[in-house]
């Protein structure tokens, strides 16, 4: 077994704050990167308990002709109904949390630096063995501008932002915060500087 212990980070933040871009930068820098959204999608595959529970809770209209969960239909349903969104989270989150814990332990044993992108880290109560939690934050105005570039505007943008905890609350609960209201070059500079700071502080006796 590799005696070197890798640095394992949990990365959170608001929608359109730059989490995925930060993850891409880390991956290009040789880090292992896991996205909780991907684990959530995998947990919904036909034949899984999550898939069966979603169909039982929300009905067969949430599945396509091949029996796969239609995330567009399901997403519209839960965005418009906070109670339905909470119920979906109760179905999906336990499976994602369990897989994140296994992944984090595996990366730590491998000795590889790793980061898991978990937008709902605090909302879902994810307590995997992170060395630190890093929040990628941006102002609400910046979030709306970036969502508009994706074709999400007005009330739809506000609804998506409001579906998560306020980003400032996530920032307060995190160990480190990167303010990403600028360009990608600025994000990358802050990211690697923060990583170096984390490594230095974690190596101190």
mmCIF file of C-alpha atoms in Angstrom:
data_model
loop_
_atom_site.group_PDB
_atom_site.id
_atom_site.type_symbol
_atom_site.label_atom_id
_atom_site.label_comp_id
_atom_site.label_asym_id
_atom_site.label_seq_id
_atom_site.Cartn_x
_atom_site.Cartn_y
_atom_site.Cartn_z
ATOM 1 C CA UNK A 1 0.000 0.000 0.000
ATOM 2 C CA UNK A 2 1.166 3.482 -0.800
ATOM 3 C CA UNK A 3 2.424 5.097 2.414
ATOM 4 C CA UNK A 4 1.880 8.610 1.026
ATOM 5 C CA UNK A 5 -1.449 10.127 2.004
ATOM 6 C CA UNK A 6 -3.139 12.156 -0.698
ATOM 7 C CA UNK A 7 -4.957 15.411 -0.012
ATOM 8 C CA UNK A 8 -8.702 14.875 -0.325
ATOM 9 C CA UNK A 9 -10.899 17.952 -0.721
ATOM 10 C CA UNK A 10 -14.636 18.433 -0.779
ATOM 11 C CA UNK A 11 -15.565 21.251 -3.160
ATOM 12 C CA UNK A 12 -18.887 23.068 -2.938
ATOM 13 C CA UNK A 13 -20.421 26.391 -3.937
ATOM 14 C CA UNK A 14 -23.393 27.923 -5.687
ATOM 15 C CA UNK A 15 -24.724 27.295 -9.158
ATOM 16 C CA UNK A 16 -22.681 29.007 -11.900
ATOM 17 C CA UNK A 17 -19.889 29.824 -9.439
ATOM 18 C CA UNK A 18 -17.195 27.845 -11.254
ATOM 19 C CA UNK A 19 -17.025 24.480 -9.473
ATOM 20 C CA UNK A 20 -16.827 22.483 -12.682
ATOM 21 C CA UNK A 21 -14.150 24.770 -14.121
ATOM 22 C CA UNK A 22 -12.123 24.417 -10.927
ATOM 23 C CA UNK A 23 -12.534 20.655 -11.161
ATOM 24 C CA UNK A 24 -11.324 20.695 -14.756
ATOM 25 C CA UNK A 25 -8.240 22.681 -13.717
ATOM 26 C CA UNK A 26 -7.459 20.209 -10.950
ATOM 27 C CA UNK A 27 -7.912 17.261 -13.293
ATOM 28 C CA UNK A 28 -5.550 18.830 -15.808
ATOM 29 C CA UNK A 29 -3.101 19.244 -12.911
ATOM 30 C CA UNK A 30 -3.114 15.501 -12.259
ATOM 31 C CA UNK A 31 -5.766 15.339 -9.542
ATOM 32 C CA UNK A 32 -8.459 12.693 -9.298
ATOM 33 C CA UNK A 33 -11.804 14.466 -9.558
ATOM 34 C CA UNK A 34 -15.226 13.030 -8.772
ATOM 35 C CA UNK A 35 -18.487 14.866 -9.440
ATOM 36 C CA UNK A 36 -21.382 14.063 -7.138
ATOM 37 C CA UNK A 37 -23.815 14.869 -9.958
ATOM 38 C CA UNK A 38 -22.322 12.001 -11.979
ATOM 39 C CA UNK A 39 -22.744 9.636 -9.035
ATOM 40 C CA UNK A 40 -26.356 10.782 -8.709
ATOM 41 C CA UNK A 41 -26.988 10.033 -12.394
ATOM 42 C CA UNK A 42 -25.409 6.594 -12.062
ATOM 43 C CA UNK A 43 -27.491 5.845 -8.983
ATOM 44 C CA UNK A 44 -30.655 6.368 -11.077
ATOM 45 C CA UNK A 45 -29.843 3.699 -13.672
ATOM 46 C CA UNK A 46 -32.525 1.038 -14.274
ATOM 47 C CA UNK A 47 -32.159 -1.868 -11.900
ATOM 48 C CA UNK A 48 -31.011 0.218 -8.943
ATOM 49 C CA UNK A 49 -32.988 0.789 -5.764
ATOM 50 C CA UNK A 50 -32.882 4.532 -6.398
ATOM 51 C CA UNK A 51 -34.450 4.058 -9.846
ATOM 52 C CA UNK A 52 -37.252 1.926 -8.399
ATOM 53 C CA UNK A 53 -37.908 4.358 -5.568
ATOM 54 C CA UNK A 54 -38.083 7.347 -7.926
ATOM 55 C CA UNK A 55 -40.646 5.613 -10.141
ATOM 56 C CA UNK A 56 -42.661 4.587 -7.100
ATOM 57 C CA UNK A 57 -42.637 8.144 -5.723
ATOM 58 C CA UNK A 58 -43.059 10.169 -8.918
ATOM 59 C CA UNK A 59 -44.724 7.741 -11.300
ATOM 60 C CA UNK A 60 -43.849 6.152 -14.678
ATOM 61 C CA UNK A 61 -44.121 9.528 -16.466
ATOM 62 C CA UNK A 62 -40.627 10.275 -15.135
ATOM 63 C CA UNK A 63 -39.136 7.492 -17.270
ATOM 64 C CA UNK A 64 -38.458 7.444 -21.019
ATOM 65 C CA UNK A 65 -39.345 4.644 -23.448
ATOM 66 C CA UNK A 66 -36.236 2.691 -22.418
ATOM 67 C CA UNK A 67 -37.170 2.904 -18.757
ATOM 68 C CA UNK A 68 -34.439 5.390 -17.897
ATOM 69 C CA UNK A 69 -35.209 8.319 -15.628
ATOM 70 C CA UNK A 70 -35.979 11.367 -17.760
ATOM 71 C CA UNK A 71 -34.002 13.962 -15.816
ATOM 72 C CA UNK A 72 -35.590 16.835 -17.742
ATOM 73 C CA UNK A 73 -39.102 15.785 -16.714
ATOM 74 C CA UNK A 74 -38.054 14.976 -13.164
ATOM 75 C CA UNK A 75 -36.101 18.215 -12.864
ATOM 76 C CA UNK A 76 -39.087 20.337 -13.875
ATOM 77 C CA UNK A 77 -41.228 18.497 -11.357
ATOM 78 C CA UNK A 78 -38.930 19.055 -8.401
ATOM 79 C CA UNK A 79 -37.916 22.621 -9.263
ATOM 80 C CA UNK A 80 -41.563 23.613 -9.152
ATOM 81 C CA UNK A 81 -42.313 21.748 -5.924
ATOM 82 C CA UNK A 82 -40.038 22.083 -2.847
ATOM 83 C CA UNK A 83 -41.716 19.119 -1.161
ATOM 84 C CA UNK A 84 -41.081 16.926 -4.200
ATOM 85 C CA UNK A 85 -37.475 18.167 -4.350
ATOM 86 C CA UNK A 86 -36.963 17.223 -0.714
ATOM 87 C CA UNK A 87 -38.402 13.775 -1.329
ATOM 88 C CA UNK A 88 -36.113 13.237 -4.326
ATOM 89 C CA UNK A 89 -33.122 14.280 -2.231
ATOM 90 C CA UNK A 90 -34.128 11.789 0.456
ATOM 91 C CA UNK A 91 -34.090 9.036 -2.171
ATOM 92 C CA UNK A 92 -30.870 9.948 -3.984
ATOM 93 C CA UNK A 93 -28.593 11.492 -1.350
ATOM 94 C CA UNK A 94 -27.924 8.370 0.778
ATOM 95 C CA UNK A 95 -26.642 6.440 -2.240
ATOM 96 C CA UNK A 96 -24.427 9.334 -3.338
ATOM 97 C CA UNK A 97 -23.084 9.920 0.177
ATOM 98 C CA UNK A 98 -22.132 6.255 0.556
ATOM 99 C CA UNK A 99 -20.307 6.224 -2.789
ATOM 100 C CA UNK A 100 -18.502 9.494 -2.008
ATOM 101 C CA UNK A 101 -17.213 8.011 1.233
ATOM 102 C CA UNK A 102 -15.871 4.941 -0.556
ATOM 103 C CA UNK A 103 -14.280 7.095 -3.256
ATOM 104 C CA UNK A 104 -12.610 9.433 -0.755
ATOM 105 C CA UNK A 105 -11.166 6.515 1.220
ATOM 106 C CA UNK A 106 -9.849 4.917 -1.960
ATOM 107 C CA UNK A 107 -8.148 8.131 -3.107
ATOM 108 C CA UNK A 108 -6.584 8.683 0.296
ATOM 109 C CA UNK A 109 -5.114 5.163 0.293
ATOM 110 C CA UNK A 110 -3.806 5.627 -3.249
ATOM 111 C CA UNK A 111 -1.769 8.658 -2.188
ATOM 112 C CA UNK A 112 -3.212 10.754 -4.998
ATOM 113 C CA UNK A 113 -4.470 14.309 -4.506
ATOM 114 C CA UNK A 114 -8.204 14.314 -5.107
ATOM 115 C CA UNK A 115 -11.251 16.555 -5.017
ATOM 116 C CA UNK A 116 -14.943 15.722 -5.007
ATOM 117 C CA UNK A 117 -17.298 18.342 -6.453
ATOM 118 C CA UNK A 118 -20.387 18.229 -4.248
ATOM 119 C CA UNK A 119 -22.697 21.217 -4.865
ATOM 120 C CA UNK A 120 -25.085 20.118 -2.103
ATOM 121 C CA UNK A 121 -22.358 19.096 0.331
ATOM 122 C CA UNK A 122 -23.889 20.878 3.315
ATOM 123 C CA UNK A 123 -27.523 20.455 2.309
ATOM 124 C CA UNK A 124 -27.061 16.705 1.984
ATOM 125 C CA UNK A 125 -24.989 16.405 5.157
ATOM 126 C CA UNK A 126 -22.053 14.794 3.337
ATOM 127 C CA UNK A 127 -19.422 13.978 5.921
ATOM 128 C CA UNK A 128 -16.866 12.062 3.912
ATOM 129 C CA UNK A 129 -13.333 12.226 5.350
ATOM 130 C CA UNK A 130 -12.293 15.505 3.708
ATOM 131 C CA UNK A 131 -9.015 17.133 4.675
ATOM 132 C CA UNK A 132 -10.757 20.433 3.965
ATOM 133 C CA UNK A 133 -13.871 21.861 2.336
ATOM 134 C CA UNK A 134 -13.311 24.458 -0.388
ATOM 135 C CA UNK A 135 -16.141 26.744 -1.486
ATOM 136 C CA UNK A 136 -16.173 28.357 -4.930
ATOM 137 C CA UNK A 137 -18.358 31.445 -4.472
ATOM 138 C CA UNK A 138 -19.641 34.279 -6.632
ATOM 139 C CA UNK A 139 -22.090 37.126 -6.199
ATOM 140 C CA UNK A 140 -25.745 36.569 -7.088
ATOM 141 C CA UNK A 141 -25.337 39.085 -9.910
ATOM 142 C CA UNK A 142 -22.466 37.082 -11.384
ATOM 143 C CA UNK A 143 -24.414 33.848 -11.031
ATOM 144 C CA UNK A 144 -27.360 35.363 -12.920
ATOM 145 C CA UNK A 145 -25.088 36.693 -15.673
ATOM 146 C CA UNK A 146 -23.510 33.273 -16.171
ATOM 147 C CA UNK A 147 -26.872 31.513 -16.135
ATOM 148 C CA UNK A 148 -28.115 33.972 -18.769
ATOM 149 C CA UNK A 149 -25.225 32.881 -20.995
ATOM 150 C CA UNK A 150 -26.584 29.333 -20.633
ATOM 151 C CA UNK A 151 -30.051 30.498 -21.660
ATOM 152 C CA UNK A 152 -31.494 30.525 -18.145
ATOM 153 C CA UNK A 153 -32.911 33.948 -17.325
ATOM 154 C CA UNK A 154 -35.368 35.793 -15.099
ATOM 155 C CA UNK A 155 -37.508 33.711 -12.774
ATOM 156 C CA UNK A 156 -35.952 30.458 -13.992
ATOM 157 C CA UNK A 157 -32.515 31.657 -12.914
ATOM 158 C CA UNK A 158 -33.837 32.853 -9.572
ATOM 159 C CA UNK A 159 -35.565 29.518 -9.052
ATOM 160 C CA UNK A 160 -32.360 27.568 -9.693
ATOM 161 C CA UNK A 161 -30.326 29.794 -7.408
ATOM 162 C CA UNK A 162 -33.004 29.569 -4.727
ATOM 163 C CA UNK A 163 -33.096 25.774 -4.905
ATOM 164 C CA UNK A 164 -29.763 25.674 -3.032
ATOM 165 C CA UNK A 165 -28.567 27.196 0.195
ATOM 166 C CA UNK A 166 -27.300 30.782 -0.149
ATOM 167 C CA UNK A 167 -23.703 30.630 -1.331
ATOM 168 C CA UNK A 168 -22.588 32.892 1.506
ATOM 169 C CA UNK A 169 -23.882 30.354 4.017
ATOM 170 C CA UNK A 170 -21.851 27.674 2.294
ATOM 171 C CA UNK A 171 -18.809 29.960 2.360
ATOM 172 C CA UNK A 172 -19.180 30.500 6.104
ATOM 173 C CA UNK A 173 -19.262 26.745 6.731
ATOM 174 C CA UNK A 174 -16.271 25.975 4.490
ATOM 175 C CA UNK A 175 -12.618 25.871 5.493
ATOM 176 C CA UNK A 176 -11.442 27.854 2.466
ATOM 177 C CA UNK A 177 -13.234 30.172 0.036
ATOM 178 C CA UNK A 178 -12.391 31.318 -3.480
ATOM 179 C CA UNK A 179 -14.265 34.374 -4.783
ATOM 180 C CA UNK A 180 -14.843 33.804 -8.482
ATOM 181 C CA UNK A 181 -16.428 36.917 -9.953
ATOM 182 C CA UNK A 182 -13.715 37.358 -12.568
ATOM 183 C CA UNK A 183 -12.310 35.362 -15.467
ATOM 184 C CA UNK A 184 -10.929 31.830 -15.694
ATOM 185 C CA UNK A 185 -7.342 33.003 -15.370
ATOM 186 C CA UNK A 186 -8.192 34.635 -12.059
ATOM 187 C CA UNK A 187 -9.956 31.494 -10.859
ATOM 188 C CA UNK A 188 -6.998 29.302 -11.766
ATOM 189 C CA UNK A 189 -4.526 31.603 -10.011
ATOM 190 C CA UNK A 190 -6.630 31.619 -6.838
ATOM 191 C CA UNK A 191 -7.208 27.873 -7.010
ATOM 192 C CA UNK A 192 -3.562 26.832 -7.066
ATOM 193 C CA UNK A 193 -2.618 29.438 -4.479
ATOM 194 C CA UNK A 194 -5.331 28.070 -2.193
ATOM 195 C CA UNK A 195 -4.192 24.489 -2.783
ATOM 196 C CA UNK A 196 -0.659 25.427 -1.783
ATOM 197 C CA UNK A 197 -1.983 27.150 1.327
ATOM 198 C CA UNK A 198 -4.025 24.086 2.281
ATOM 199 C CA UNK A 199 -1.058 21.758 1.811
ATOM 200 C CA UNK A 200 1.204 23.997 3.866
ATOM 201 C CA UNK A 201 -1.311 24.323 6.699
ATOM 202 C CA UNK A 202 -2.054 20.590 6.706
ATOM 203 C CA UNK A 203 1.661 19.776 6.893
ATOM 204 C CA UNK A 204 2.264 21.974 9.922
ATOM 205 C CA UNK A 205 2.625 20.078 13.209
#
